[in-house]
Coordinates of C-alpha atoms in Angstrom, one line a residue:
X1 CA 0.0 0.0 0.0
X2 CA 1.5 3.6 -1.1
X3 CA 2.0 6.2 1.6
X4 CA -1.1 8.3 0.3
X5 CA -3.3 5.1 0.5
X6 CA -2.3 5.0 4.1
X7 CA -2.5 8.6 4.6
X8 CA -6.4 8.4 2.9
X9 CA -7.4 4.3 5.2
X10 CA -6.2 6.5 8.4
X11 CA -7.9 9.4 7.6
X12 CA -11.3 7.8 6.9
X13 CA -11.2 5.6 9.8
X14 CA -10.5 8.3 12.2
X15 CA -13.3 10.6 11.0
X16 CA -15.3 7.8 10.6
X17 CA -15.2 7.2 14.1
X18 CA -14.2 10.9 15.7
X19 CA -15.7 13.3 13.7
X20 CA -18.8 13.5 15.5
X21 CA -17.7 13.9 18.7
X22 CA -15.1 16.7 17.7
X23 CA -18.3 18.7 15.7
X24 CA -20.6 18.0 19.0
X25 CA -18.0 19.4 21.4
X26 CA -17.0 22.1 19.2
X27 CA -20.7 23.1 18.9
X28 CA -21.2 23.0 22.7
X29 CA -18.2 25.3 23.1
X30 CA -18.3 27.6 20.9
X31 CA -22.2 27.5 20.2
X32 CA -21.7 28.1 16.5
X33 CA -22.4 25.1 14.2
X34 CA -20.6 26.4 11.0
X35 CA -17.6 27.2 12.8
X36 CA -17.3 23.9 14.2
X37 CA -18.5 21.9 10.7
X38 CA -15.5 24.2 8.9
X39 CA -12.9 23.5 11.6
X40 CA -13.2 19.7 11.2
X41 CA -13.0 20.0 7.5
X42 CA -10.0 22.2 7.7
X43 CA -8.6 19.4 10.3
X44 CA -9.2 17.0 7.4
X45 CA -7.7 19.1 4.7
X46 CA -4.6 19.5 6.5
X47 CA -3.8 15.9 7.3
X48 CA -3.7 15.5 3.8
X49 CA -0.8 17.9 3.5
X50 CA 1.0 17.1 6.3
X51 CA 0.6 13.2 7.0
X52 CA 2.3 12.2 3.9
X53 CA 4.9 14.5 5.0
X54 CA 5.4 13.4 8.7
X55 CA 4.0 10.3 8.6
X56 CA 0.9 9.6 10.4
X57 CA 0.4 10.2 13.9
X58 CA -0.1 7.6 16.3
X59 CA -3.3 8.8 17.3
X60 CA -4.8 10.0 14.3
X61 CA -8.4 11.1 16.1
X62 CA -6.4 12.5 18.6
X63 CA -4.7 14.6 16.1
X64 CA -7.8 15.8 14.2
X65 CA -9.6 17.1 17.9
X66 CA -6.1 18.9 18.3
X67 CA -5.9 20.7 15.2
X68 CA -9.9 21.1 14.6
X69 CA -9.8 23.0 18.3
X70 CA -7.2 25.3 17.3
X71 CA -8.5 26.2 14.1
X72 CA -12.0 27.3 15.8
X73 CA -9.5 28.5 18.5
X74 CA -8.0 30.8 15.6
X75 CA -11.3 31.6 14.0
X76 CA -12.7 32.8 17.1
X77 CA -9.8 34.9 18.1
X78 CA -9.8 37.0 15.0
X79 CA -13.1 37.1 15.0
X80 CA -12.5 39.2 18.6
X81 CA -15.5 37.0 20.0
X82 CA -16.8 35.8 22.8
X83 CA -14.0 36.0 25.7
X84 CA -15.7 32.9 27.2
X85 CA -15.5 31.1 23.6
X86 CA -11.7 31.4 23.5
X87 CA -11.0 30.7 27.5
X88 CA -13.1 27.2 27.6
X89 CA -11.6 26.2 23.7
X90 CA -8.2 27.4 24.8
X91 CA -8.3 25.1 28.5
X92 CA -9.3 22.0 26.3
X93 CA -6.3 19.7 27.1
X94 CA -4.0 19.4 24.2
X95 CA -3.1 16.5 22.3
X96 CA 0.8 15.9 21.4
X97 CA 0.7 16.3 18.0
X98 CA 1.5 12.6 17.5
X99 CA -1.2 11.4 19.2
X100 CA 0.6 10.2 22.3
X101 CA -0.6 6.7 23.7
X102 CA -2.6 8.3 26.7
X103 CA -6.5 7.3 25.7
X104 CA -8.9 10.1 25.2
X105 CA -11.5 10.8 28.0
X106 CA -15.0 10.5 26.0
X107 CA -17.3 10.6 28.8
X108 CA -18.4 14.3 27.8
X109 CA -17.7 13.8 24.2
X110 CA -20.7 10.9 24.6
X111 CA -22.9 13.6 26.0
X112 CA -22.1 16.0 23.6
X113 CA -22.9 13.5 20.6
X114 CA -26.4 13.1 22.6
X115 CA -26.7 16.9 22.7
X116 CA -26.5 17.0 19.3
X117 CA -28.5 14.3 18.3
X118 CA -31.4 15.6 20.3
X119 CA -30.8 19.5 19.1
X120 CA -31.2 18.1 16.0
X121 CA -34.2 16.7 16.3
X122 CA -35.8 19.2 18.6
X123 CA -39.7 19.3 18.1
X124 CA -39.5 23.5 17.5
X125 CA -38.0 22.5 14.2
X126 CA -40.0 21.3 11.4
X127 CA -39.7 17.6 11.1
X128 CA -38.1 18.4 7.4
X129 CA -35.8 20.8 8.9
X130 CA -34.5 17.7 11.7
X131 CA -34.1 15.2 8.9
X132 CA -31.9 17.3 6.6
X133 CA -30.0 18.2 10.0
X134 CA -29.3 15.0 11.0
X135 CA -28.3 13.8 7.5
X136 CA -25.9 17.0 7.6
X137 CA -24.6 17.6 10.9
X138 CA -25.3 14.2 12.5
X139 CA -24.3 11.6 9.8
X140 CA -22.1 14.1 8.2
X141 CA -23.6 14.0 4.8
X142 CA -22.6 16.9 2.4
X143 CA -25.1 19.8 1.8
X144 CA -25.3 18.3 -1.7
X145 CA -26.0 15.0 -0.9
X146 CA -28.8 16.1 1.4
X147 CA -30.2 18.0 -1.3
X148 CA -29.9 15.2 -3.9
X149 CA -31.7 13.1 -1.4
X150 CA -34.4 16.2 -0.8
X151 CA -34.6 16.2 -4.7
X152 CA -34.0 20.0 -4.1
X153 CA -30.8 22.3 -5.5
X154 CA -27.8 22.6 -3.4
X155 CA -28.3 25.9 -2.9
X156 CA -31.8 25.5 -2.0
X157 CA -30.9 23.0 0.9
X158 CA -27.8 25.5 2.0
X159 CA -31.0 28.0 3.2
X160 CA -33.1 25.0 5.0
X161 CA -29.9 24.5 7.1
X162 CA -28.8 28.1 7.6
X163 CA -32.4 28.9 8.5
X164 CA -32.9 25.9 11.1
X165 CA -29.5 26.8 12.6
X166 CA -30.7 30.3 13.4
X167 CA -34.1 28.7 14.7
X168 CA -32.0 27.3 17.1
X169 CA -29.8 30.0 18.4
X170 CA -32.6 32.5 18.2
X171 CA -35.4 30.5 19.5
X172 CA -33.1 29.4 22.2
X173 CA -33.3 25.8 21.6
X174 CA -30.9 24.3 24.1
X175 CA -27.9 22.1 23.5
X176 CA -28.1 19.5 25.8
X177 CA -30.0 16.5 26.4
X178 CA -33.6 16.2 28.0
X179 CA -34.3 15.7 31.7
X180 CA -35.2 12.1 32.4
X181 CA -39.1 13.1 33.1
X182 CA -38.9 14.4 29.6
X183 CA -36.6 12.3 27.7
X184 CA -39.5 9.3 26.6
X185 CA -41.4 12.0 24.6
X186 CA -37.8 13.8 23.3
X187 CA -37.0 9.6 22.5
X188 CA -39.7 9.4 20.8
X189 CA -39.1 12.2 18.3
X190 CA -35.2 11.3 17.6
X191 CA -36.6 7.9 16.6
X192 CA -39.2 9.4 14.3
X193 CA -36.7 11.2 12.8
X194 CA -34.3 7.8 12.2
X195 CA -37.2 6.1 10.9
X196 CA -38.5 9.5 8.6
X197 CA -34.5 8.8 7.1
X198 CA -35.0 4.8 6.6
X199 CA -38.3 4.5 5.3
X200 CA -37.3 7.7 2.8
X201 CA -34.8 5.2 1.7
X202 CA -36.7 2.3 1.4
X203 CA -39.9 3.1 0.3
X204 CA -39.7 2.2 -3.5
X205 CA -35.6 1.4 -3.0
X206 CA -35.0 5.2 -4.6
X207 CA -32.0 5.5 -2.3
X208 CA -30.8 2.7 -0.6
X209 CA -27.9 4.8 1.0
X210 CA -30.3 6.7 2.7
X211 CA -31.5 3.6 4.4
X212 CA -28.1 2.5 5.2
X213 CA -27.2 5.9 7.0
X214 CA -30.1 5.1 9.0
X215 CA -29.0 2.1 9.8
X216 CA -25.9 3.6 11.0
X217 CA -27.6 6.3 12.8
X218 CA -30.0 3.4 14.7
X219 CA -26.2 2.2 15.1
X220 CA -25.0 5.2 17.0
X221 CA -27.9 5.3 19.1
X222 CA -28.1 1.7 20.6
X223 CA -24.5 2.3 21.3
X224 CA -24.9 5.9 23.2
X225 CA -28.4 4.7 24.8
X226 CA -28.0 0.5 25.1
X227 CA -30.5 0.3 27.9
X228 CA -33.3 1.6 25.9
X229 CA -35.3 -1.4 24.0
X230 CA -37.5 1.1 21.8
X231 CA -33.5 2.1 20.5
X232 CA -32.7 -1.1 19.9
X233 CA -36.2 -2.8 18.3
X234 CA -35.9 0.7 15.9
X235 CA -32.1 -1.1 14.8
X236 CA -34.0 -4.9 14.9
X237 CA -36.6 -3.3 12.6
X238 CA -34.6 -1.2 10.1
X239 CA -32.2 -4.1 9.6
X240 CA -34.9 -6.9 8.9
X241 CA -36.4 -4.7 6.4
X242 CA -33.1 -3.5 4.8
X243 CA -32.3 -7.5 4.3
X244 CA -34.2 -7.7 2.1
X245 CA -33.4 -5.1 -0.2
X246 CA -32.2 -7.4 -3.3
X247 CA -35.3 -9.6 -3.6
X248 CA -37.7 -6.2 -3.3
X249 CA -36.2 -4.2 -6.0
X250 CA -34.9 -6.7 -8.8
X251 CA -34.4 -4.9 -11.9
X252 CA -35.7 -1.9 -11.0
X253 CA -39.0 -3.6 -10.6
X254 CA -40.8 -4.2 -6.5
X255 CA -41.5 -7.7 -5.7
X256 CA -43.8 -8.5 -2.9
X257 CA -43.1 -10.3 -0.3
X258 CA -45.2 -13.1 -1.1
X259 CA -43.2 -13.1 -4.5
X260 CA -39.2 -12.6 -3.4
X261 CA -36.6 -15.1 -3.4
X262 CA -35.7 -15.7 0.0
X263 CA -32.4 -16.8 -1.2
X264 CA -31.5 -13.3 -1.9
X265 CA -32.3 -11.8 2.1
X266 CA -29.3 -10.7 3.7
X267 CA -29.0 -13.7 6.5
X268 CA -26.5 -11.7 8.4
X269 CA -29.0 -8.8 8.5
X270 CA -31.5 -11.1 9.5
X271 CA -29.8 -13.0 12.4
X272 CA -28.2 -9.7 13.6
X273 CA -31.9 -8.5 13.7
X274 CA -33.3 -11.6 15.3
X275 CA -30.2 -11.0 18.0
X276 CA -31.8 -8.0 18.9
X277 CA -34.5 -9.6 21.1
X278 CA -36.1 -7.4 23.8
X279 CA -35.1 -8.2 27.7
X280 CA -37.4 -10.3 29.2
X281 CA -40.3 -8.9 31.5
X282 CA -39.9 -5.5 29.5
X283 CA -43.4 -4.4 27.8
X284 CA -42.8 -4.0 24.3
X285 CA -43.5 -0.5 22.5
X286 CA -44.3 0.3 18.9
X287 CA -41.1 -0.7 17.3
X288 CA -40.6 -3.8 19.1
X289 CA -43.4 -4.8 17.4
X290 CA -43.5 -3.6 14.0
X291 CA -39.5 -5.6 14.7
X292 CA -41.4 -8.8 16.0
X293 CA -43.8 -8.4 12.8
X294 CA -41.2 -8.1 10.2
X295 CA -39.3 -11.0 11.9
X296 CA -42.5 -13.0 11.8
X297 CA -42.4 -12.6 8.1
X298 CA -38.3 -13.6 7.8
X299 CA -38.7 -16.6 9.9
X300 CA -41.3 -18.3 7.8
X301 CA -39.3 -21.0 5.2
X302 CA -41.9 -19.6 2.1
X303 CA -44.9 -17.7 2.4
X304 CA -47.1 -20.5 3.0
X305 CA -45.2 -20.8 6.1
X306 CA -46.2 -17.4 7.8
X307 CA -47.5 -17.4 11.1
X308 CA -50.6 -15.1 9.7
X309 CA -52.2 -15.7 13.5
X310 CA -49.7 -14.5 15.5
X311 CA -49.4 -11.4 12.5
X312 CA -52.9 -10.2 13.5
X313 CA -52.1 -10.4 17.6
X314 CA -49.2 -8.5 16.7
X315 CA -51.4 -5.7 15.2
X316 CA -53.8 -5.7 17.6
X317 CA -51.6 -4.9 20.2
X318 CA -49.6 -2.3 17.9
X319 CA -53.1 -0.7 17.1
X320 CA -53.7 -0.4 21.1
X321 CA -50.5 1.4 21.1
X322 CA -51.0 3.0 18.1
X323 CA -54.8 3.8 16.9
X324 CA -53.8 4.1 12.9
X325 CA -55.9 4.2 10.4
X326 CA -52.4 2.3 8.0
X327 CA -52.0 -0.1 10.8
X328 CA -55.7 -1.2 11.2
X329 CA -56.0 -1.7 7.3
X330 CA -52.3 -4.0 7.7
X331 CA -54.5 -6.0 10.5
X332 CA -57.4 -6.4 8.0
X333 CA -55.2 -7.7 5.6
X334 CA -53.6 -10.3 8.3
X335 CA -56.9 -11.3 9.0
X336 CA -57.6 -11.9 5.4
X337 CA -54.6 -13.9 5.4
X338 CA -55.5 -16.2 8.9
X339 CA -59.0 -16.2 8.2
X340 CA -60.2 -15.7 4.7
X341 CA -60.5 -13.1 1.9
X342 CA -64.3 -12.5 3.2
X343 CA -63.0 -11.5 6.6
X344 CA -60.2 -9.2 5.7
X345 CA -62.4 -7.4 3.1
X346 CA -65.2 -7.1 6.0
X347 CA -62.7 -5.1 7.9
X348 CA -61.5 -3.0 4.7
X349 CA -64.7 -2.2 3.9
X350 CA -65.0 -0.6 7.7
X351 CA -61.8 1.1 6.7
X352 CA -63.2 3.3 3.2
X353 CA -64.5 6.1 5.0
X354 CA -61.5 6.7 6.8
X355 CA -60.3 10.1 5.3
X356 CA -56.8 9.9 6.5
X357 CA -57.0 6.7 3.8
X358 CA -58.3 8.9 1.4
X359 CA -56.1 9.4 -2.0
X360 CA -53.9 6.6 -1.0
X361 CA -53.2 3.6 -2.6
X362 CA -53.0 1.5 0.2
X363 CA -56.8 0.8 0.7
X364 CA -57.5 0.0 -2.9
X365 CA -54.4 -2.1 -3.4
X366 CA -55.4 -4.2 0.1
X367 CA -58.6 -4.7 -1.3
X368 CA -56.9 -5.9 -4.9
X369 CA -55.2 -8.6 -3.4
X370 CA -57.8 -10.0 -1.0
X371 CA -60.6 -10.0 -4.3
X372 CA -58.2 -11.9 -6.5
X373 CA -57.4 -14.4 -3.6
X374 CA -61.3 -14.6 -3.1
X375 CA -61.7 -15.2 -7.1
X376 CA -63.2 -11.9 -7.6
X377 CA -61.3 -10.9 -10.3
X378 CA -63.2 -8.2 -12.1
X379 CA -63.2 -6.6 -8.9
X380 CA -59.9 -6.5 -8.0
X381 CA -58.7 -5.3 -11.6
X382 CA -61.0 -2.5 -10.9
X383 CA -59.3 -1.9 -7.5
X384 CA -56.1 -2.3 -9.4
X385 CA -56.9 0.3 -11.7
X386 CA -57.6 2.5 -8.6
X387 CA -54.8 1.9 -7.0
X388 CA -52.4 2.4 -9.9
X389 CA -53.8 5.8 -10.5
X390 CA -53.3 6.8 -6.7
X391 CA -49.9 4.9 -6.6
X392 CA -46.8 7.6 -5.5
X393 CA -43.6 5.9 -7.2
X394 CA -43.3 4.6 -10.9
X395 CA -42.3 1.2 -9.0
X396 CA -45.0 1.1 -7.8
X397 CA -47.3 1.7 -10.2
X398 CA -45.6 -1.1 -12.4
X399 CA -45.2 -3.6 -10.3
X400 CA -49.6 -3.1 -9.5
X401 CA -50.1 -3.1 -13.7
X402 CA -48.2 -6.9 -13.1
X403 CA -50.3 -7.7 -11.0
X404 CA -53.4 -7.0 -13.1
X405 CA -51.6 -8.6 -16.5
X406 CA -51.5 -11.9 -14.0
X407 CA -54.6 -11.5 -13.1
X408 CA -56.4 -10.7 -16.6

């Protein structure tokens, strides 16, 4: 391996693994989040020049928090800022340029990552404004690849950030994370916010890197809050449904469930899912058992295998939790499933007034499937033809018109 190949596996792996926790501290020090974005970058930029030179330090991460803190340390003394600013940056203990052997204390570096994660997703923000944050600031996406994934121009995107950081400083959103009588309902929205990511991702499998930084973001969460199960069944969930990514999307084209070959899942996905199991005696929340449901489905050998039964007590108790319109119509289908087309369709037909169901595809598609099981194929190519007109996603709208050519 040539020196710069070295210079560029270091580099990588330390800001793969420290470059949140330099931003997060920097951004509880010196309360500015360009600042600290820039000063990490610079950090970057001038390992590049210099490691080739004097070989790469011992520490690398410890090297980049060295050189990042001075640079905001420079920044901030030009600037004439803040007194306060350049006395806590400037009392940071510094690193030996080599990255001596003494470990790094990350005790408050953990925090800070929290703080950030949960400034990110504060609920004063919109919840479009908390996604392209945490894709920027969090998961340390580009502005250009959050606006790729926003479908918007980069300049666009650059405004949605500037404008959500000033939300913050001027709405005096605080950097730190909630107090423990508040931190189930602040849980609640950071998770939102993962999933809001993933299922962006997934839905369709338009951007499967989107779903993998979720994954990695689910990641860094079960690591900085293990004791939390609704953390962890969130991972469970997102990495049962990311396994099977190749059988979904073949060709460009969706394959249900029903139809995938299970010989393309991603086992180690699966079993590192399935590992994931909840502690016993603990109640399980909304992700544990949307988890347990999409495990229910990757267990079975084939589809005639599924455990359709124990699909529908699933629901049920996610619908307790959870009074959704979506979810009830996913029970009627279940039901369909354990007990007959003519009792799922029952349930659906409960579910057509239902305006939050109204102008989505869901309902009419449901009601597709269960006809043509029940032989009631003009009615199902009629609810086909419904569906495919309501349908969001080209994908989706072919892989409906297949089912119709099987059906006619």
């Amino acid at each position: 391996m040539s020196t710069d190949e070295q210079v560029h596996e270091a580099l990588a792996q330390a800001m793969a693994g420290e470059r949140l926790r330099i931003v997060a501290s920097l951004i509880r020090t010196t309360r500015d989040w360009d600042l600290a974005e820039d000063a990490v970058a610079d950090a970057a930029e001038r390992a590049l020049l210099t490691w080739p030179r004097d070989g790469v330090p011992r520490n690398p991460a410890a090297w980049l928090t060295t050189t990042a803190t001075r640079r905001a340390l420079d920044v901030i003394r030009r600037a004439g800022t803040e007194r306060t600013k350049v006395a806590e940056l400037a009392a940071q203990p510094d690193v030996d340029q080599q990255g001596g052997d003494q470990p790094m204390d990350t005790g408050v570096l953990t925090d800070d990552r929290l703080r950030l994660v949960f400034t990110c997703c504060h609920p004063a923000l919109s919840m479009e404004a908390r996604v392209a944050l945490t894709l920027k600031v969090v998961a340390g996406l580009s502005t250009e690849q959050v606006a790729r994934m926003f479908l918007v121009p980069e300049a666009t995107m650059s405004q949605r950030l500037l404008r959500a950081k000033k939300r913050i400083a001027n709405a005096g959103i605080p950097y730190r994370v909630p107090q423990a009588a508040d931190l189930p309902d602040r849980l609640d929205g950071v998770l939102a916010v993962v999933y809001l990511v993933f299922t962006q991702g997934y839905a369709g499998g338009a951007a499967p890197e989107l779903a993998e930084e979720a994954i990695r973001l689910g990641r860094l969460l079960r690591d900085l809050i293990p004791d939390e199960d609704e953390v962890t069944a969130l991972l469970a969930l997102m990495l049962a449904q990311h396994a099977r990514r190749d059988a979904r999307l073949v060709d460009g084209e969706l394959v249900t469930l029903e139809h995938q070959d299970r010989s393309r899942w991603d086992r180690t996905a699966v079993d590192e899912a399935v590992a994931l199991t909840m502690p016993p005696g603990r109640v399980p929340g909304p992700y544990r058992l949307q988890a347990e449901l999409a495990l229910t489905h990757l267990r079975a050998a084939d589809a005639a295998d599924t455990d359709w039964r124990r699909i529908v007590r699933l629901y049920e108790r996610l619908l307790d939790l959870q009074p959704s319109p979506v979810v009830a119509l996913n029970r009627a289908v279940a039901v369909g499933m354990a007990e007959g087309p003519a009792a799922g369709l029952l349930l659906l037909d409960d579910l057509a007034a239902h305006p939050a169901l109204q102008g989505l595809h869901l309902l009419p598609a449901a009601r597709a499937d269960l006809l043509a099981r029940a032989g009631r194929n003009d009615e199902a190519m009629a609810e086909l033809h419904r569906a495919m007109a309501l349908a969001p996603t080209d994908e989706e709208r072919r892989q409906l018109a297949k089912r119709g050519t099987e059906l006619s």
